[in-house]
């Protein structure tokens, strides 16, 4: 089995062009499906999988009273004048008003865009239809208690009837429509009866209302774009008819709502996307200080995103609000992977070294890395005393032994098998042309086990380093030809990739596994998010662990062959950033307990705040209204200006006016012993109790709109003597509610009023299985308050043979909110546990220190507490976009922490000095992390300027997450590593006093 070093050399040297071709081919194959990914902002995809959602589906399927597969919208015609104008002047329930509504309906049916979405069995219906049909039925001599809407006369006949009614008849027929015809139990749709067409501000005495509604029944299988177009067209047609009056039309429906949810996301990304990309490019250029490297990094980011979106396309996964986090996550990890690879390579080839004198042979290099390359500080000249440092000298010898390098977790562990036979490890390899060259294992120098005070020289390595510092074994390629001047590029890249490659693999394993923990969520989109994130994380490893390094070798060789020096200083190893990171190292070494103590205090505060973070999933929070659009957006170029948003205002108007339509209903689905003697009485008690909560709608006659089975039965009994007699016989206490022989009562109800019966009493295969209590609620209350009060009022129908589920849109939303919180809690516990187990096992295997895994994970747990506490302080809830912030924190935090721990252990084994190892790790890996963190924060932070509030919150909290993860890894983790090293670290490591302890048994390497 190849060692990591050998595998790295294979990718970037021997098979680099094959690597490039294979990864490009895979990208093209996956990317072919990326354009097919669809964007859906419908909240219904989140509501599935909960108990309230299942109950709601049952009602829609078995007890709705509507045609199957129908989705309704409400088109409201309203007077636009304010309350200072009298009710009579604002009244829309006039003969002329009714005629206008009927003309609108004619145009709706004639319009192909609208008509193709409508259900034929339920044509548009309004108060105008009811009044006109009552007028026709009255002319035909039909008694009012026998009148029905269906079958309807033609719209032409209805208009003629309206033209012929007197003012007295108009008022009378309006009364009949609301109190008799539309309240007939057999007229089962729309569910709001007459108050689906007039608001609760309807004046019963003067028969006036400032608005009236037209209910449209759309086929629920309609394409979302067609549904949106139909609803927008309906509103335009209505406003065209009303243009000459003081009236206008608004529409509420899922088509418009989903369209605006989609548009607000697109507008937000249109506004902030270019700025985020520009800012990220500028910061990358600042970090890399090289246009070519920045371009390679951006190319890799694009390829990773192509893999993720292509995977979504092939698996037909829809992009929704939650998936906004996917590109942010993958860009963050990709940038980090890229910077670690590039900066590590720069450490291996610092500026100032010539083509035949690189960092492997330069006398200025200090210490050594465990991967076989000399430890670097970005090309710095040595400090005083460095040349006399025995550990440094030993490191140089280890480095010079083999410039190939390679990553070994446990340091120079090949000495376990080599023993004293250092010279026996020489290998002879033949080039393609038959030449042979000596290749000495890098660890042959370690086998001599020089004491800390004995410097070694390149000569001690048995001549492993060729004159001039060139690679002692420069493979020639297929033809065996020599490579030419840029030979060291491949060797140093192999060393760099070997040094970070296994760390990248470990990061990928832990992070991807952690995100897959979301498969335990009850919310479908969250499960899909976990899968797509894991695929994208693996893609980041493939692209930045193979493709980009191989491509960089090709590009750098091409440029250096034409005289361009490709050596650059690693970010954070020079200038102010070096000073900043050096200060962190100093604090960690001198006052580790103080650093850890402050971190723990912040963690305790974060945990206290975390318990107070609310969970929220409300449609209103995801809709944009005029107040959410900042004034500066109006000054943007036309292509960047946000759309005009009206859905939230329209919903607010309809809810405040008190129209009873589908979106305002909650309900109880009561199962169990529904034929038991007290089942109907208990259902009525639940209805009475919910009426007392204040959230149930109250009608103008001061009765409640809540419908119970017994209330329906009383209405039917008033119209049918046969049923009235059965009802009386079943009522032993004369309270109007049957309390015995309920099966007979249900049977009779189905006989005399079958359409009404199935809306309140469900039966399957002749067995009665459920009762229903319908509760129209006041939409001005918050969904959480509605849910709490409605659920609490269900106590009379819970237990003793009955079980009840409260449902309806507000309750379904709150069920999702609860699942989001459950996902956070369960996902956090599972993810931390999985990552801890992996780290402990890996470090037990490779370093023989399982406790190092716990130390590496501790700052990540702290960062999670910090971010949750910050959410509480800023008032940011867990919602559809912030619910996975803990997974995001762990993903970024694991990345940062593993890189630092791995680099520290490499340097610790190589240099034998805790302080020097810590400095090298923080300046090397910490510098790369700093560049990555600045880039990611700049890219995601601009989301704070989005027009969608949850997207703003996501941008702010994600930027803080990245910052906290960086602080945890670069500030807290070094202090923890100091404390860990003093207590549990290798015995041969020197502390600050320079005292060396006895050597402990060699730890295991990944090659074992």
mmCIF file of N, CA and C in Angstrom, residues 39-41 43 46 260-266 268-269 319-326 328 523 525-526 529 615-618 621-624 816-817 820 824 871 876-888 940 943 946-958 961:
data_model
loop_
_atom_site.group_PDB
_atom_site.id
_atom_site.type_symbol
_atom_site.label_atom_id
_atom_site.label_comp_id
_atom_site.label_asym_id
_atom_site.label_seq_id
_atom_site.Cartn_x
_atom_site.Cartn_y
_atom_site.Cartn_z
ATOM 1 N N UNK A 39 -35.314 25.455 -8.711
ATOM 2 C CA UNK A 39 -35.448 26.233 -7.485
ATOM 3 C C UNK A 39 -36.896 26.211 -7.046
ATOM 4 N N UNK A 40 -37.136 25.799 -5.817
ATOM 5 C CA UNK A 40 -38.480 25.807 -5.258
ATOM 6 C C UNK A 40 -38.424 26.440 -3.875
ATOM 7 N N UNK A 41 -39.272 27.446 -3.671
ATOM 8 C CA UNK A 41 -39.317 28.109 -2.370
ATOM 9 C C UNK A 41 -40.607 27.791 -1.629
ATOM 10 N N UNK A 43 -42.981 26.245 0.933
ATOM 11 C CA UNK A 43 -42.734 25.756 2.279
ATOM 12 C C UNK A 43 -43.348 24.374 2.514
ATOM 13 N N UNK A 46 -41.127 21.433 3.403
ATOM 14 C CA UNK A 46 -40.631 21.324 4.769
ATOM 15 C C UNK A 46 -41.684 20.747 5.706
ATOM 16 N N UNK A 260 -43.017 35.070 -4.813
ATOM 17 C CA UNK A 260 -42.306 36.129 -4.107
ATOM 18 C C UNK A 260 -41.225 35.561 -3.199
ATOM 19 N N UNK A 261 -41.466 34.393 -2.628
ATOM 20 C CA UNK A 261 -40.398 33.740 -1.873
ATOM 21 C C UNK A 261 -39.196 33.476 -2.776
ATOM 22 N N UNK A 262 -39.483 33.023 -3.967
ATOM 23 C CA UNK A 262 -38.418 32.763 -4.946
ATOM 24 C C UNK A 262 -37.744 34.056 -5.374
ATOM 25 N N UNK A 263 -38.570 35.069 -5.694
ATOM 26 C CA UNK A 263 -38.026 36.329 -6.200
ATOM 27 C C UNK A 263 -37.172 37.034 -5.158
ATOM 28 N N UNK A 264 -37.583 36.979 -3.897
ATOM 29 C CA UNK A 264 -36.805 37.653 -2.861
ATOM 30 C C UNK A 264 -35.429 37.010 -2.714
ATOM 31 N N UNK A 265 -35.375 35.683 -2.855
ATOM 32 C CA UNK A 265 -34.080 35.002 -2.801
ATOM 33 C C UNK A 265 -33.212 35.411 -3.988
ATOM 34 N N UNK A 266 -33.808 35.426 -5.180
ATOM 35 C CA UNK A 266 -33.053 35.800 -6.371
ATOM 36 C C UNK A 266 -32.598 37.249 -6.313
ATOM 37 N N UNK A 268 -32.074 39.033 -3.625
ATOM 38 C CA UNK A 268 -31.016 39.146 -2.624
ATOM 39 C C UNK A 268 -29.680 38.706 -3.193
ATOM 40 N N UNK A 269 -29.697 37.568 -3.901
ATOM 41 C CA UNK A 269 -28.452 37.062 -4.469
ATOM 42 C C UNK A 269 -27.964 37.935 -5.622
ATOM 43 N N UNK A 319 -33.480 22.746 -5.265
ATOM 44 C CA UNK A 319 -32.782 23.778 -4.502
ATOM 45 C C UNK A 319 -33.822 24.632 -3.789
ATOM 46 N N UNK A 320 -33.734 24.703 -2.452
ATOM 47 C CA UNK A 320 -34.671 25.508 -1.683
ATOM 48 C C UNK A 320 -33.910 26.463 -0.776
ATOM 49 N N UNK A 321 -34.640 27.159 0.107
ATOM 50 C CA UNK A 321 -34.002 28.165 0.960
ATOM 51 C C UNK A 321 -32.848 27.585 1.754
ATOM 52 N N UNK A 322 -32.995 26.361 2.211
ATOM 53 C CA UNK A 322 -31.976 25.730 3.032
ATOM 54 C C UNK A 322 -30.668 25.567 2.270
ATOM 55 N N UNK A 323 -30.751 25.360 0.971
ATOM 56 C CA UNK A 323 -29.563 25.065 0.182
ATOM 57 C C UNK A 323 -28.718 26.298 -0.108
ATOM 58 N N UNK A 324 -29.165 27.464 0.342
ATOM 59 C CA UNK A 324 -28.306 28.639 0.260
ATOM 60 C C UNK A 324 -27.021 28.378 1.036
ATOM 61 N N UNK A 325 -27.114 27.558 2.085
ATOM 62 C CA UNK A 325 -25.939 27.254 2.907
ATOM 63 C C UNK A 325 -24.943 26.357 2.174
ATOM 64 N N UNK A 326 -25.377 25.603 1.176
ATOM 65 C CA UNK A 326 -24.481 24.651 0.517
ATOM 66 C C UNK A 326 -23.329 25.352 -0.198
ATOM 67 N N UNK A 328 -22.209 28.300 0.273
ATOM 68 C CA UNK A 328 -21.423 29.011 1.279
ATOM 69 C C UNK A 328 -20.478 28.044 1.990
ATOM 70 N N UNK A 523 -37.139 16.275 8.712
ATOM 71 C CA UNK A 523 -37.439 17.244 7.654
ATOM 72 C C UNK A 523 -36.710 16.816 6.385
ATOM 73 N N UNK A 525 -35.965 18.178 3.353
ATOM 74 C CA UNK A 525 -34.904 19.013 2.791
ATOM 75 C C UNK A 525 -33.624 19.007 3.625
ATOM 76 N N UNK A 526 -33.738 18.822 4.937
ATOM 77 C CA UNK A 526 -32.534 18.766 5.772
ATOM 78 C C UNK A 526 -31.765 17.483 5.483
ATOM 79 N N UNK A 529 -30.043 18.075 2.293
ATOM 80 C CA UNK A 529 -28.928 18.993 2.537
ATOM 81 C C UNK A 529 -27.709 18.238 3.039
ATOM 82 N N UNK A 615 -37.108 28.848 18.264
ATOM 83 C CA UNK A 615 -37.219 28.166 16.976
ATOM 84 C C UNK A 615 -38.434 28.716 16.250
ATOM 85 N N UNK A 616 -38.286 28.985 14.982
ATOM 86 C CA UNK A 616 -39.324 29.719 14.269
ATOM 87 C C UNK A 616 -39.406 29.238 12.825
ATOM 88 N N UNK A 617 -40.628 29.021 12.389
ATOM 89 C CA UNK A 617 -40.864 28.664 10.992
ATOM 90 C C UNK A 617 -42.219 29.237 10.621
ATOM 91 N N UNK A 618 -42.213 30.471 10.131
ATOM 92 C CA UNK A 618 -43.452 31.138 9.759
ATOM 93 C C UNK A 618 -43.316 31.707 8.356
ATOM 94 N N UNK A 621 -42.200 35.359 7.952
ATOM 95 C CA UNK A 621 -40.787 35.707 8.142
ATOM 96 C C UNK A 621 -39.996 35.608 6.840
ATOM 97 N N UNK A 622 -40.490 34.832 5.902
ATOM 98 C CA UNK A 622 -39.772 34.625 4.648
ATOM 99 C C UNK A 622 -40.299 35.495 3.514
ATOM 100 N N UNK A 623 -41.356 36.249 3.795
ATOM 101 C CA UNK A 623 -41.904 37.154 2.783
ATOM 102 C C UNK A 623 -41.355 38.558 2.992
ATOM 103 N N UNK A 624 -41.122 39.236 1.900
ATOM 104 C CA UNK A 624 -40.588 40.600 1.945
ATOM 105 C C UNK A 624 -41.734 41.585 1.823
ATOM 106 N N UNK A 816 -42.848 22.032 12.082
ATOM 107 C CA UNK A 816 -41.566 22.096 11.388
ATOM 108 C C UNK A 816 -40.540 22.824 12.256
ATOM 109 N N UNK A 817 -40.980 23.917 12.904
ATOM 110 C CA UNK A 817 -40.067 24.651 13.784
ATOM 111 C C UNK A 817 -39.537 23.744 14.882
ATOM 112 N N UNK A 820 -37.010 21.507 13.411
ATOM 113 C CA UNK A 820 -35.749 22.206 13.199
ATOM 114 C C UNK A 820 -34.936 22.237 14.484
ATOM 115 N N UNK A 824 -31.368 20.438 15.288
ATOM 116 C CA UNK A 824 -30.200 21.105 15.863
ATOM 117 C C UNK A 824 -29.662 20.302 17.037
ATOM 118 N N UNK A 871 -26.480 34.089 18.842
ATOM 119 C CA UNK A 871 -27.816 34.109 18.246
ATOM 120 C C UNK A 871 -28.840 34.634 19.243
ATOM 121 N N UNK A 876 -31.612 36.217 16.931
ATOM 122 C CA UNK A 876 -31.744 35.437 15.698
ATOM 123 C C UNK A 876 -32.256 34.044 16.056
ATOM 124 N N UNK A 877 -33.405 33.629 15.523
ATOM 125 C CA UNK A 877 -33.962 32.315 15.876
ATOM 126 C C UNK A 877 -33.423 31.217 14.971
ATOM 127 N N UNK A 878 -33.699 29.982 15.358
ATOM 128 C CA UNK A 878 -33.496 28.873 14.433
ATOM 129 C C UNK A 878 -34.641 28.912 13.430
ATOM 130 N N UNK A 879 -34.328 29.136 12.179
ATOM 131 C CA UNK A 879 -35.344 29.116 11.143
ATOM 132 C C UNK A 879 -34.850 28.281 9.980
ATOM 133 N N UNK A 880 -35.527 28.396 8.868
ATOM 134 C CA UNK A 880 -35.215 27.518 7.744
ATOM 135 C C UNK A 880 -33.794 27.728 7.231
ATOM 136 N N UNK A 881 -33.192 28.891 7.504
ATOM 137 C CA UNK A 881 -31.839 29.145 7.026
ATOM 138 C C UNK A 881 -30.773 29.033 8.108
ATOM 139 N N UNK A 882 -31.136 29.260 9.354
ATOM 140 C CA UNK A 882 -30.140 29.221 10.423
ATOM 141 C C UNK A 882 -30.155 27.908 11.195
ATOM 142 N N UNK A 883 -31.067 27.006 10.850
ATOM 143 C CA UNK A 883 -31.214 25.770 11.630
ATOM 144 C C UNK A 883 -29.958 24.914 11.601
ATOM 145 N N UNK A 884 -29.181 25.006 10.537
ATOM 146 C CA UNK A 884 -28.019 24.138 10.402
ATOM 147 C C UNK A 884 -26.721 24.857 10.730
ATOM 148 N N UNK A 885 -26.809 25.957 11.471
ATOM 149 C CA UNK A 885 -25.601 26.713 11.765
ATOM 150 C C UNK A 885 -24.646 25.911 12.631
ATOM 151 N N UNK A 886 -25.183 25.007 13.465
ATOM 152 C CA UNK A 886 -24.290 24.184 14.284
ATOM 153 C C UNK A 886 -23.494 23.211 13.420
ATOM 154 N N UNK A 887 -24.152 22.630 12.418
ATOM 155 C CA UNK A 887 -23.433 21.750 11.489
ATOM 156 C C UNK A 887 -22.362 22.540 10.744
ATOM 157 N N UNK A 888 -22.713 23.750 10.351
ATOM 158 C CA UNK A 888 -21.764 24.609 9.642
ATOM 159 C C UNK A 888 -20.567 24.921 10.540
ATOM 160 N N UNK A 940 -19.260 35.853 2.655
ATOM 161 C CA UNK A 940 -20.589 35.583 3.205
ATOM 162 C C UNK A 940 -21.141 36.775 3.981
ATOM 163 N N UNK A 943 -23.995 39.087 2.783
ATOM 164 C CA UNK A 943 -25.396 38.669 2.832
ATOM 165 C C UNK A 943 -26.187 39.505 3.843
ATOM 166 N N UNK A 946 -28.656 41.634 2.154
ATOM 167 C CA UNK A 946 -29.751 41.046 1.372
ATOM 168 C C UNK A 946 -31.077 41.664 1.820
ATOM 169 N N UNK A 947 -32.082 41.578 0.959
ATOM 170 C CA UNK A 947 -33.382 42.142 1.317
ATOM 171 C C UNK A 947 -34.235 41.129 2.070
ATOM 172 N N UNK A 948 -33.841 39.869 2.055
ATOM 173 C CA UNK A 948 -34.576 38.819 2.755
ATOM 174 C C UNK A 948 -34.003 38.691 4.162
ATOM 175 N N UNK A 949 -34.838 38.942 5.171
ATOM 176 C CA UNK A 949 -34.356 38.999 6.547
ATOM 177 C C UNK A 949 -33.657 37.707 6.985
ATOM 178 N N UNK A 950 -34.246 36.507 6.768
ATOM 179 C CA UNK A 950 -33.524 35.295 7.169
ATOM 180 C C UNK A 950 -32.172 35.151 6.468
ATOM 181 N N UNK A 951 -32.062 35.652 5.237
ATOM 182 C CA UNK A 951 -30.781 35.593 4.541
ATOM 183 C C UNK A 951 -29.790 36.561 5.182
ATOM 184 N N UNK A 952 -30.277 37.716 5.621
ATOM 185 C CA UNK A 952 -29.424 38.640 6.366
ATOM 186 C C UNK A 952 -28.903 37.968 7.633
ATOM 187 N N UNK A 953 -29.815 37.332 8.348
ATOM 188 C CA UNK A 953 -29.428 36.658 9.589
ATOM 189 C C UNK A 953 -28.421 35.552 9.323
ATOM 190 N N UNK A 954 -28.646 34.809 8.249
ATOM 191 C CA UNK A 954 -27.720 33.741 7.901
ATOM 192 C C UNK A 954 -26.338 34.300 7.593
ATOM 193 N N UNK A 955 -26.279 35.411 6.861
ATOM 194 C CA UNK A 955 -24.993 36.011 6.535
ATOM 195 C C UNK A 955 -24.234 36.456 7.771
ATOM 196 N N UNK A 956 -24.929 37.121 8.679
ATOM 197 C CA UNK A 956 -24.284 37.615 9.897
ATOM 198 C C UNK A 956 -23.792 36.455 10.747
ATOM 199 N N UNK A 957 -24.662 35.485 10.974
ATOM 200 C CA UNK A 957 -24.314 34.414 11.894
ATOM 201 C C UNK A 957 -23.256 33.489 11.290
ATOM 202 N N UNK A 958 -23.251 33.340 9.968
ATOM 203 C CA UNK A 958 -22.238 32.500 9.327
ATOM 204 C C UNK A 958 -20.874 33.178 9.381
ATOM 205 N N UNK A 961 -19.641 32.679 12.725
ATOM 206 C CA UNK A 961 -19.251 31.276 12.893
ATOM 207 C C UNK A 961 -17.825 31.044 12.401
#
